[in-house]
PDB file of C-alpha atoms in Angstrom:
ATOM      1  CA  MET A   1    -131.574  81.774 -24.167  1.00 81.00           C
ATOM      2  CA  SER A   2    -128.591  83.193 -23.168  1.00 90.00           C
ATOM      3  CA  LEU A   3    -126.317  83.144 -20.035  1.00 93.00           C
ATOM      4  CA  SER A   4    -126.317  86.323 -18.024  1.00 94.00           C
ATOM      5  CA  ALA A   5    -124.692  85.419 -15.018  1.00 95.00           C
ATOM      6  CA  LEU A   6    -123.428  82.447 -13.184  1.00 96.00           C
ATOM      7  CA  ALA A   7    -122.828  81.911  -9.180  1.00 96.00           C
ATOM      8  CA  ILE A   8    -121.040  78.874  -7.615  1.00 96.00           C
ATOM      9  CA  VAL A   9    -121.514  78.874  -3.874  1.00 95.00           C
ATOM     10  CA  GLY A  10    -120.473  76.397  -1.128  1.00 93.00           C
ATOM     11  CA  ARG A  11    -122.071  74.236   1.136  1.00 88.00           C
ATOM     12  CA  HIS A  12    -122.589  77.040   3.434  1.00 88.00           C
ATOM     13  CA  ARG A  13    -123.791  79.983   1.442  1.00 88.00           C
ATOM     14  CA  THR A  14    -120.306  80.887   1.024  1.00 91.00           C
ATOM     15  CA  PRO A  15    -119.870  82.707  -2.548  1.00 93.00           C
ATOM     16  CA  PHE A  16    -116.765  81.019  -4.461  1.00 95.00           C
ATOM     17  CA  TYR A  17    -117.046  82.635  -7.676  1.00 95.00           C
ATOM     18  CA  MET A  18    -119.790  85.180  -9.633  1.00 95.00           C
ATOM     19  CA  ARG A  19    -119.622  86.584 -13.059  1.00 95.00           C
ATOM     20  CA  ASP A  20    -121.806  88.596 -15.741  1.00 93.00           C
ATOM     21  CA  PHE A  21    -121.938  87.482 -19.247  1.00 92.00           C
ATOM     22  CA  THR A  22    -124.086  89.875 -20.741  1.00 85.00           C
ATOM     23  CA  ILE A  23    -122.477  91.981 -23.732  1.00 65.00           C
ATOM     24  CA  ASP A  24    -121.964  95.014 -22.155  1.00 58.00           C
ATOM     25  CA  ALA A  25    -120.700  93.563 -18.768  1.00 51.00           C
ATOM     26  CA  ASP A  26    -117.445  95.568 -18.854  1.00 47.00           C
ATOM     27  CA  ASN A  27    -119.079  98.774 -19.709  1.00 45.00           C
ATOM     28  CA  LEU A  28    -121.688  98.725 -16.778  1.00 42.00           C
ATOM     29  CA  SER A  29    -119.842 100.753 -14.455  1.00 40.00           C
ATOM     30  CA  SER A  30    -118.710 103.120 -16.857  1.00 37.00           C
ATOM     31  CA  PHE A  31    -122.172 104.074 -18.065  1.00 37.00           C
ATOM     32  CA  GLY A  32    -123.825 103.116 -14.733  1.00 40.00           C
ATOM     33  CA  ILE A  33    -126.118 100.137 -14.597  1.00 39.00           C
ATOM     34  CA  TYR A  34    -129.058 102.419 -13.091  1.00 39.00           C
ATOM     35  CA  GLY A  35    -129.106 104.876 -15.998  1.00 40.00           C
ATOM     36  CA  GLN A  36    -127.601 107.886 -17.180  1.00 37.00           C
ATOM     37  CA  GLY A  37    -128.992 110.003 -14.726  1.00 40.00           C
ATOM     38  CA  GLY A  38    -126.274 108.731 -12.110  1.00 41.00           C
ATOM     39  CA  LEU A  39    -128.184 107.045  -9.388  1.00 43.00           C
ATOM     40  CA  SER A  40    -126.382 105.060  -7.143  1.00 47.00           C
ATOM     41  CA  GLU A  41    -127.365 101.617  -6.671  1.00 45.00           C
ATOM     42  CA  ALA A  42    -129.244 102.447  -2.900  1.00 47.00           C
ATOM     43  CA  GLU A  43    -131.023 105.341  -4.639  1.00 46.00           C
ATOM     44  CA  PHE A  44    -132.098 103.146  -7.431  1.00 41.00           C
ATOM     45  CA  PHE A  45    -133.323 100.248  -4.962  1.00 43.00           C
ATOM     46  CA  GLY A  46    -134.524 102.544  -2.907  1.00 44.00           C
ATOM     47  CA  ASP A  47    -132.592 101.660   0.299  1.00 46.00           C
ATOM     48  CA  HIS A  48    -135.231 103.646   2.440  1.00 42.00           C
ATOM     49  CA  PHE A  49    -133.687 102.051   5.752  1.00 45.00           C
ATOM     50  CA  GLY A  50    -129.947 102.749   5.460  1.00 49.00           C
ATOM     51  CA  ILE A  51    -128.914  99.105   5.020  1.00 50.00           C
ATOM     52  CA  ALA A  52    -126.851  99.394   2.133  1.00 51.00           C
ATOM     53  CA  ASP A  53    -124.669 102.444   2.067  1.00 53.00           C
ATOM     54  CA  ASP A  54    -122.511 103.561  -1.031  1.00 55.00           C
ATOM     55  CA  GLU A  55    -119.125 102.501   0.459  1.00 56.00           C
ATOM     56  CA  ALA A  56    -120.470  99.035   1.111  1.00 51.00           C
ATOM     57  CA  ILE A  57    -122.169  98.956  -2.241  1.00 47.00           C
ATOM     58  CA  GLU A  58    -118.798  99.947  -3.900  1.00 52.00           C
ATOM     59  CA  LYS A  59    -116.629  97.160  -2.196  1.00 51.00           C
ATOM     60  CA  THR A  60    -119.368  94.203  -3.178  1.00 48.00           C
ATOM     61  CA  SER A  61    -119.681  95.647  -6.738  1.00 48.00           C
ATOM     62  CA  SER A  62    -116.111  95.742  -6.815  1.00 55.00           C
ATOM     63  CA  ALA A  63    -115.430  92.115  -5.145  1.00 72.00           C
ATOM     64  CA  TRP A  64    -117.090  90.484  -8.022  1.00 78.00           C
ATOM     65  CA  PRO A  65    -117.290  91.096 -11.740  1.00 84.00           C
ATOM     66  CA  CYS A  66    -121.340  90.971 -11.636  1.00 89.00           C
ATOM     67  CA  ASN A  67    -123.612  93.807 -11.746  1.00 89.00           C
ATOM     68  CA  LEU A  68    -125.554  94.177  -8.819  1.00 90.00           C
ATOM     69  CA  HIS A  69    -128.941  93.281  -9.914  1.00 91.00           C
ATOM     70  CA  HIS A  70    -127.777  90.362 -11.281  1.00 92.00           C
ATOM     71  CA  GLN A  71    -126.054  89.740  -7.689  1.00 92.00           C
ATOM     72  CA  PHE A  72    -129.278  90.343  -6.381  1.00 93.00           C
ATOM     73  CA  LEU A  73    -131.258  87.730  -8.442  1.00 94.00           C
ATOM     74  CA  LEU A  74    -128.387  85.470  -7.633  1.00 94.00           C
ATOM     75  CA  GLN A  75    -128.868  85.459  -3.842  1.00 93.00           C
ATOM     76  CA  ALA A  76    -132.377  85.405  -4.427  1.00 94.00           C
ATOM     77  CA  ALA A  77    -132.622  82.079  -6.223  1.00 95.00           C
ATOM     78  CA  CYS A  78    -129.776  80.759  -4.047  1.00 94.00           C
ATOM     79  CA  ASP A  79    -132.262  81.305  -1.053  1.00 94.00           C
ATOM     80  CA  GLN A  80    -134.936  79.379  -3.323  1.00 94.00           C
ATOM     81  CA  LEU A  81    -132.643  76.592  -3.844  1.00 93.00           C
ATOM     82  CA  GLU A  82    -131.902  76.142   0.111  1.00 92.00           C
ATOM     83  CA  GLU A  83    -135.163  76.007   0.617  1.00 92.00           C
ATOM     84  CA  ALA A  84    -136.060  73.667  -1.758  1.00 90.00           C
ATOM     85  CA  LEU A  85    -133.258  71.359  -0.967  1.00 88.00           C
ATOM     86  CA  ARG A  86    -134.056  71.758   2.993  1.00 88.00           C
ATOM     87  CA  GLU A  87    -137.891  70.916   2.489  1.00 87.00           C
ATOM     88  CA  GLY A  88    -136.870  67.740   0.254  1.00 81.00           C
ATOM     89  CA  ARG A  89    -138.723  69.259  -2.822  1.00 79.00           C
ATOM     90  CA  TRP A  90    -135.430  68.007  -5.028  1.00 79.00           C
ATOM     91  CA  ARG A  91    -133.849  64.318  -4.846  1.00 77.00           C
ATOM     92  CA  PRO A  92    -131.220  63.145  -6.766  1.00 77.00           C
ATOM     93  CA  ASN A  93    -132.390  61.091  -9.668  1.00 74.00           C
ATOM     94  CA  GLY A  94    -130.189  59.098 -12.407  1.00 71.00           C
ATOM     95  CA  SER A  95    -126.662  59.441 -12.759  1.00 74.00           C
ATOM     96  CA  GLY A  96    -124.265  61.871 -14.518  1.00 70.00           C
ATOM     97  CA  ALA A  97    -124.900  65.053 -14.880  1.00 69.00           C
ATOM     98  CA  ASP A  98    -128.638  64.528 -14.486  1.00 77.00           C
ATOM     99  CA  ALA A  99    -128.385  63.394 -11.087  1.00 84.00           C
ATOM    100  CA  CYS A 100    -127.062  66.861 -10.095  1.00 90.00           C
ATOM    101  CA  TRP A 101    -129.513  68.885 -11.972  1.00 90.00           C
ATOM    102  CA  VAL A 102    -131.872  71.024 -10.072  1.00 91.00           C
ATOM    103  CA  GLY A 103    -133.512  72.781 -12.925  1.00 89.00           C
ATOM    104  CA  SER A 104    -135.151  75.967 -12.467  1.00 90.00           C
ATOM    105  CA  VAL A 105    -135.402  77.345  -8.945  1.00 93.00           C
ATOM    106  CA  MET A 106    -136.672  80.946  -9.579  1.00 92.00           C
ATOM    107  CA  THR A 107    -138.145  83.399 -12.588  1.00 91.00           C
ATOM    108  CA  SER A 108    -137.981  86.985 -12.188  1.00 85.00           C
ATOM    109  CA  ASP A 109    -138.355  89.735 -14.811  1.00 77.00           C
ATOM    110  CA  ASN A 110    -137.177  88.270 -17.781  1.00 86.00           C
ATOM    111  CA  TYR A 111    -134.857  85.990 -16.167  1.00 92.00           C
ATOM    112  CA  LYS A 112    -134.972  82.333 -14.983  1.00 93.00           C
ATOM    113  CA  ALA A 113    -132.427  80.685 -12.650  1.00 95.00           C
ATOM    114  CA  PHE A 114    -131.356  77.309 -12.739  1.00 95.00           C
ATOM    115  CA  ALA A 115    -129.370  75.323 -10.124  1.00 95.00           C
ATOM    116  CA  TYR A 116    -127.153  72.346 -10.459  1.00 94.00           C
ATOM    117  CA  VAL A 117    -126.086  70.647  -7.083  1.00 94.00           C
ATOM    118  CA  THR A 118    -123.414  68.530  -5.909  1.00 91.00           C
ATOM    119  CA  THR A 119    -121.861  67.584  -2.516  1.00 86.00           C
ATOM    120  CA  ASN A 120    -120.394  70.693  -1.536  1.00 89.00           C
ATOM    121  CA  VAL A 121    -120.980  73.156  -4.080  1.00 94.00           C
ATOM    122  CA  ARG A 122    -124.099  74.891  -5.870  1.00 95.00           C
ATOM    123  CA  TYR A 123    -124.192  76.039  -9.258  1.00 96.00           C
ATOM    124  CA  ILE A 124    -126.663  78.918  -9.875  1.00 97.00           C
ATOM    125  CA  SER A 125    -127.302  80.429 -13.568  1.00 96.00           C
ATOM    126  CA  LEU A 126    -129.410  83.245 -14.904  1.00 95.00           C
ATOM    127  CA  ILE A 127    -130.657  82.826 -17.720  1.00 93.00           C
ATOM    128  CA  GLU A 128    -132.533  85.558 -19.884  1.00 89.00           C
ATOM    129  CA  ASP A 129    -135.538  83.967 -21.670  1.00 76.00           C
ATOM    130  CA  GLU A 130    -136.838  86.238 -23.951  1.00 66.00           C
ATOM    131  CA  ILE A 131    -139.374  83.824 -25.634  1.00 60.00           C
ATOM    132  CA  ALA A 132    -141.098  81.313 -23.317  1.00 60.00           C
ATOM    133  CA  SER A 133    -141.777  78.226 -25.125  1.00 63.00           C
ATOM    134  CA  ASP A 134    -144.638  75.735 -24.830  1.00 71.00           C
ATOM    135  CA  ASN A 135    -142.756  73.351 -26.866  1.00 72.00           C
ATOM    136  CA  PRO A 136    -141.631  70.232 -24.498  1.00 75.00           C
ATOM    137  CA  GLN A 137    -138.967  69.415 -27.061  1.00 77.00           C
ATOM    138  CA  VAL A 138    -137.460  72.545 -27.299  1.00 76.00           C
ATOM    139  CA  LEU A 139    -137.667  72.799 -23.653  1.00 76.00           C
ATOM    140  CA  LYS A 140    -135.893  69.312 -23.201  1.00 80.00           C
ATOM    141  CA  SER A 141    -133.065  70.948 -25.445  1.00 82.00           C
ATOM    142  CA  HIS A 142    -132.370  74.055 -23.596  1.00 84.00           C
ATOM    143  CA  ASP A 143    -132.648  71.701 -20.245  1.00 86.00           C
ATOM    144  CA  ASN A 144    -129.809  69.459 -22.070  1.00 89.00           C
ATOM    145  CA  ASP A 145    -127.520  72.160 -22.780  1.00 91.00           C
ATOM    146  CA  LEU A 146    -127.818  74.131 -19.628  1.00 92.00           C
ATOM    147  CA  LYS A 147    -127.268  70.140 -17.843  1.00 92.00           C
ATOM    148  CA  ASN A 148    -123.870  70.015 -20.308  1.00 94.00           C
ATOM    149  CA  LEU A 149    -122.723  73.770 -19.707  1.00 95.00           C
ATOM    150  CA  PHE A 150    -123.244  72.693 -15.828  1.00 95.00           C
ATOM    151  CA  ALA A 151    -121.375  69.560 -16.104  1.00 94.00           C
ATOM    152  CA  ASN A 152    -118.462  71.385 -17.909  1.00 96.00           C
ATOM    153  CA  ILE A 153    -118.289  74.066 -15.447  1.00 96.00           C
ATOM    154  CA  HIS A 154    -118.341  71.523 -12.607  1.00 95.00           C
ATOM    155  CA  ARG A 155    -115.246  69.742 -14.423  1.00 96.00           C
ATOM    156  CA  LEU A 156    -113.444  73.222 -14.517  1.00 96.00           C
ATOM    157  CA  TYR A 157    -114.197  73.276 -10.985  1.00 96.00           C
ATOM    158  CA  THR A 158    -112.560  70.038 -10.200  1.00 94.00           C
ATOM    159  CA  ASP A 159    -109.821  70.585 -12.243  1.00 95.00           C
ATOM    160  CA  HIS A 160    -109.156  73.955 -10.133  1.00 95.00           C
ATOM    161  CA  LEU A 161    -109.664  72.040  -6.959  1.00 94.00           C
ATOM    162  CA  LEU A 162    -106.872  69.703  -8.413  1.00 94.00           C
ATOM    163  CA  ASN A 163    -104.219  72.566  -8.273  1.00 91.00           C
ATOM    164  CA  PRO A 164    -102.153  72.054  -4.819  1.00 91.00           C
ATOM    165  CA  PHE A 165    -102.340  75.969  -4.770  1.00 89.00           C
ATOM    166  CA  ALA A 166    -105.891  76.307  -4.388  1.00 89.00           C
ATOM    167  CA  SER A 167    -107.657  77.329  -1.613  1.00 87.00           C
ATOM    168  CA  LEU A 168    -110.813  75.006  -0.658  1.00 85.00           C
ATOM    169  CA  ASN A 169    -113.795  77.174   0.340  1.00 87.00           C
ATOM    170  CA  SER A 170    -112.662  80.261  -0.893  1.00 90.00           C
ATOM    171  CA  LYS A 171    -112.943  82.875  -3.523  1.00 92.00           C
ATOM    172  CA  ILE A 172    -111.752  81.587  -7.199  1.00 93.00           C
ATOM    173  CA  THR A 173    -109.065  83.726  -8.122  1.00 91.00           C
ATOM    174  CA  SER A 174    -107.668  81.668 -11.069  1.00 92.00           C
ATOM    175  CA  LYS A 175    -107.504  83.065 -14.226  1.00 93.00           C
ATOM    176  CA  ARG A 176    -107.278  79.728 -15.923  1.00 94.00           C
ATOM    177  CA  PHE A 177    -110.429  78.579 -14.367  1.00 96.00           C
ATOM    178  CA  ASP A 178    -112.188  82.513 -15.278  1.00 95.00           C
ATOM    179  CA  LEU A 179    -110.949  82.323 -18.954  1.00 96.00           C
ATOM    180  CA  GLY A 180    -112.552  78.318 -18.827  1.00 96.00           C
ATOM    181  CA  VAL A 181    -115.842  79.831 -18.044  1.00 96.00           C
ATOM    182  CA  ILE A 182    -115.749  82.599 -20.143  1.00 95.00           C
ATOM    183  CA  HIS A 183    -115.308  80.182 -23.012  1.00 96.00           C
ATOM    184  CA  LEU A 184    -118.137  77.879 -22.289  1.00 96.00           C
ATOM    185  CA  ALA A 185    -120.397  80.843 -21.453  1.00 95.00           C
ATOM    186  CA  ASP A 186    -119.226  82.682 -24.973  1.00 94.00           C
ATOM    187  CA  LYS A 187    -119.949  79.094 -26.779  1.00 94.00           C
ATOM    188  CA  PHE A 188    -123.339  78.644 -24.709  1.00 93.00           C
ATOM    189  CA  ASN A 189    -124.485  81.976 -25.726  1.00 91.00           C
ATOM    190  CA  GLY A 190    -123.395  81.681 -29.205  1.00 87.00           C
ATOM    191  CA  ARG A 191    -120.596  83.921 -29.610  1.00 75.00           C
TER     192      ARG A 191
END
């Protein structure tokens, strides 16, 4: 189980932060995340409708340090989370980190998306789950590790908002916040 990507999204689906934590995240653009054949994202995903032109994709790709495939999965997980919240399938229970924990919201390929919801912010993570465990104790341990990770990221976000120069409801550009999240992700991933 390793953290592959993280998104922090506002209440009105505005992305505040998105990052990729895969080992080769920095090398994605040089190698080409869609193989050595030099396919563009639109060609790879089969954009037959002309919705995603190369210029728009380049702008999106450079806006966040997160590969496009992970961005698509995070967006789909955000859709699933919003649907669950709208339909009332999730209600806060417990206190502290447990009150904000939603749990698994989506499964795709070899990724699982987990969510953590606060009053104004939604935290969504993509976890690469190589081995699906049927052992309830192992699953509970993984959930507790994720809850702690989300609670610590929420603490970093709160500290970021306490900065008088931070803008509310906008992209997080703080190096301190980014380095803090990277440190938490590396610790979670055992690096």
